[in-house]
Amino acid sequence: MVSLSHFIHLQKSHCSSCAYHAARKRTYNWSLKLYNVHRRFLDNFRERTEATPRKKRVASA
């Protein structure tokens, strides 16, 4: 186990990985990024393309 003193920034006095001693905990939003990357993977990482037109449904009378 590595002690917390190894990660404390000497001048800023907070942990580099979790920001201990700060008002808020440090977050990375890795799950949100993973969701976006997976969704882009399913679309073959297409960017700035026009969406394919959807067929209009005919209302039955």
Short mmCIF file of N, CA and C in Angstrom, two decimals:
data_model
loop_
_atom_site.label_atom_id
_atom_site.label_comp_id
_atom_site.label_asym_id
_atom_site.label_seq_id
_atom_site.Cartn_x
_atom_site.Cartn_y
_atom_site.Cartn_z
N MET A 1 0.84 -1.18 0.00
CA MET A 1 0.00 0.00 0.00
C MET A 1 0.88 1.24 0.00
N VAL A 2 0.54 2.20 -0.80
CA VAL A 2 1.31 3.43 -0.91
C VAL A 2 0.68 4.47 0.01
N SER A 3 1.52 5.18 0.72
CA SER A 3 0.98 6.17 1.64
C SER A 3 0.45 7.37 0.87
N LEU A 4 -0.48 8.08 1.49
CA LEU A 4 -1.10 9.24 0.86
C LEU A 4 -0.10 10.38 0.71
N SER A 5 0.91 10.40 1.55
CA SER A 5 1.89 11.49 1.48
C SER A 5 2.66 11.48 0.17
N HIS A 6 2.68 10.34 -0.51
CA HIS A 6 3.37 10.26 -1.80
C HIS A 6 2.63 11.06 -2.87
N PHE A 7 1.31 11.18 -2.75
CA PHE A 7 0.50 11.84 -3.77
C PHE A 7 0.16 13.28 -3.44
N ILE A 8 0.55 13.76 -2.27
CA ILE A 8 0.21 15.12 -1.86
C ILE A 8 1.11 16.11 -2.60
N HIS A 9 0.49 17.07 -3.26
CA HIS A 9 1.24 18.14 -3.91
C HIS A 9 1.77 19.06 -2.82
N LEU A 10 3.05 19.33 -2.81
CA LEU A 10 3.67 20.04 -1.70
C LEU A 10 3.20 21.49 -1.60
N GLN A 11 3.04 22.16 -2.71
CA GLN A 11 2.64 23.56 -2.66
C GLN A 11 1.13 23.72 -2.53
N LYS A 12 0.38 22.86 -3.19
CA LYS A 12 -1.07 22.99 -3.15
C LYS A 12 -1.70 22.25 -1.99
N SER A 13 -0.97 21.33 -1.38
CA SER A 13 -1.41 20.56 -0.21
C SER A 13 -2.70 19.78 -0.46
N HIS A 14 -2.79 19.14 -1.62
CA HIS A 14 -3.90 18.23 -1.85
C HIS A 14 -3.42 17.05 -2.68
N CYS A 15 -4.16 15.97 -2.60
CA CYS A 15 -3.80 14.73 -3.28
C CYS A 15 -4.02 14.89 -4.79
N SER A 16 -3.10 14.35 -5.57
CA SER A 16 -3.20 14.51 -7.02
C SER A 16 -4.26 13.59 -7.63
N SER A 17 -4.56 12.46 -7.00
CA SER A 17 -5.53 11.55 -7.60
C SER A 17 -6.96 11.79 -7.13
N CYS A 18 -7.14 12.14 -5.85
CA CYS A 18 -8.51 12.30 -5.35
C CYS A 18 -8.78 13.71 -4.82
N ALA A 19 -7.79 14.58 -4.78
CA ALA A 19 -7.91 15.96 -4.32
C ALA A 19 -8.30 16.04 -2.85
N TYR A 20 -7.77 15.11 -2.05
CA TYR A 20 -8.05 15.13 -0.61
C TYR A 20 -7.60 16.45 0.00
N HIS A 21 -8.34 16.97 0.92
CA HIS A 21 -8.23 18.27 1.57
C HIS A 21 -8.93 19.36 0.77
N ALA A 22 -9.43 19.04 -0.41
CA ALA A 22 -10.20 20.02 -1.18
C ALA A 22 -11.67 19.91 -0.79
N ALA A 23 -12.45 20.90 -1.18
CA ALA A 23 -13.87 20.90 -0.84
C ALA A 23 -14.63 19.80 -1.59
N ARG A 24 -14.18 19.48 -2.80
CA ARG A 24 -14.85 18.45 -3.60
C ARG A 24 -13.87 17.35 -3.95
N LYS A 25 -14.40 16.15 -4.16
CA LYS A 25 -13.58 15.03 -4.58
C LYS A 25 -13.34 15.13 -6.09
N ARG A 26 -12.18 14.76 -6.53
CA ARG A 26 -11.85 14.82 -7.95
C ARG A 26 -12.55 13.68 -8.69
N THR A 27 -13.18 14.00 -9.82
CA THR A 27 -13.88 12.99 -10.62
C THR A 27 -13.37 13.06 -12.06
N TYR A 28 -13.56 11.98 -12.76
CA TYR A 28 -13.07 11.89 -14.13
C TYR A 28 -14.18 11.65 -15.15
N ASN A 29 -15.40 11.31 -14.71
CA ASN A 29 -16.52 11.01 -15.60
C ASN A 29 -16.18 9.91 -16.61
N TRP A 30 -15.46 8.87 -16.14
CA TRP A 30 -15.04 7.81 -17.04
C TRP A 30 -16.22 7.01 -17.55
N SER A 31 -17.28 6.85 -16.75
CA SER A 31 -18.41 6.05 -17.21
C SER A 31 -19.18 6.76 -18.31
N LEU A 32 -19.30 8.08 -18.22
CA LEU A 32 -19.97 8.85 -19.26
C LEU A 32 -19.16 8.82 -20.55
N LYS A 33 -17.84 8.91 -20.43
CA LYS A 33 -16.99 8.85 -21.61
C LYS A 33 -17.07 7.47 -22.26
N LEU A 34 -17.10 6.43 -21.43
CA LEU A 34 -17.19 5.08 -21.96
C LEU A 34 -18.50 4.86 -22.71
N TYR A 35 -19.59 5.44 -22.20
CA TYR A 35 -20.88 5.36 -22.87
C TYR A 35 -20.81 6.03 -24.24
N ASN A 36 -20.21 7.22 -24.31
CA ASN A 36 -20.13 7.95 -25.58
C ASN A 36 -19.24 7.23 -26.58
N VAL A 37 -18.12 6.68 -26.12
CA VAL A 37 -17.21 5.99 -27.02
C VAL A 37 -17.87 4.73 -27.57
N HIS A 38 -18.60 4.01 -26.74
CA HIS A 38 -19.28 2.80 -27.21
C HIS A 38 -20.35 3.15 -28.24
N ARG A 39 -21.09 4.22 -27.99
CA ARG A 39 -22.13 4.64 -28.94
C ARG A 39 -21.50 5.07 -30.26
N ARG A 40 -20.38 5.77 -30.21
CA ARG A 40 -19.69 6.17 -31.44
C ARG A 40 -19.11 4.96 -32.16
N PHE A 41 -18.68 3.95 -31.40
CA PHE A 41 -18.14 2.73 -31.99
C PHE A 41 -19.21 2.01 -32.80
N LEU A 42 -20.44 1.99 -32.29
CA LEU A 42 -21.53 1.33 -33.01
C LEU A 42 -21.84 2.04 -34.32
N ASP A 43 -21.55 3.34 -34.41
CA ASP A 43 -21.76 4.10 -35.64
C ASP A 43 -20.48 4.25 -36.45
N ASN A 44 -19.47 3.44 -36.16
CA ASN A 44 -18.17 3.48 -36.86
C ASN A 44 -17.51 4.84 -36.79
N PHE A 45 -17.68 5.54 -35.68
CA PHE A 45 -17.04 6.82 -35.40
C PHE A 45 -17.33 7.86 -36.48
N ARG A 46 -18.56 7.87 -36.98
CA ARG A 46 -18.94 8.87 -37.98
C ARG A 46 -19.10 10.23 -37.31
N GLU A 47 -18.64 11.25 -37.97
CA GLU A 47 -18.77 12.62 -37.47
C GLU A 47 -19.19 13.52 -38.61
N ARG A 48 -20.03 14.50 -38.28
CA ARG A 48 -20.49 15.52 -39.23
C ARG A 48 -21.12 14.90 -40.48
N THR A 49 -21.95 13.90 -40.31
CA THR A 49 -22.66 13.31 -41.43
C THR A 49 -24.14 13.57 -41.26
N GLU A 50 -24.83 13.57 -42.36
CA GLU A 50 -26.27 13.82 -42.31
C GLU A 50 -26.99 12.51 -41.99
N ALA A 51 -27.97 12.58 -41.13
CA ALA A 51 -28.72 11.39 -40.74
C ALA A 51 -29.51 10.88 -41.92
N THR A 52 -29.65 9.56 -41.99
CA THR A 52 -30.42 8.98 -43.08
C THR A 52 -31.89 9.31 -42.88
N PRO A 53 -32.60 9.67 -43.96
CA PRO A 53 -34.01 10.05 -43.81
C PRO A 53 -34.86 8.84 -43.43
N ARG A 54 -35.81 9.08 -42.54
CA ARG A 54 -36.72 8.02 -42.12
C ARG A 54 -37.96 8.07 -42.99
N LYS A 55 -38.53 6.90 -43.26
CA LYS A 55 -39.73 6.84 -44.09
C LYS A 55 -40.92 7.32 -43.27
N LYS A 56 -41.76 8.11 -43.91
CA LYS A 56 -42.95 8.62 -43.24
C LYS A 56 -44.01 7.53 -43.20
N ARG A 57 -44.66 7.42 -42.05
CA ARG A 57 -45.73 6.46 -41.92
C ARG A 57 -47.02 7.03 -42.50
N VAL A 58 -47.72 6.21 -43.23
CA VAL A 58 -48.99 6.62 -43.80
C VAL A 58 -50.08 6.31 -42.79
N ALA A 59 -50.85 7.32 -42.44
CA ALA A 59 -51.93 7.12 -41.47
C ALA A 59 -53.04 6.30 -42.11
N SER A 60 -53.38 5.20 -41.47
CA SER A 60 -54.45 4.36 -42.02
C SER A 60 -55.81 4.98 -41.70
N ALA A 61 -56.70 4.97 -42.70
CA ALA A 61 -58.01 5.62 -42.53
C ALA A 61 -59.06 4.68 -42.04
#
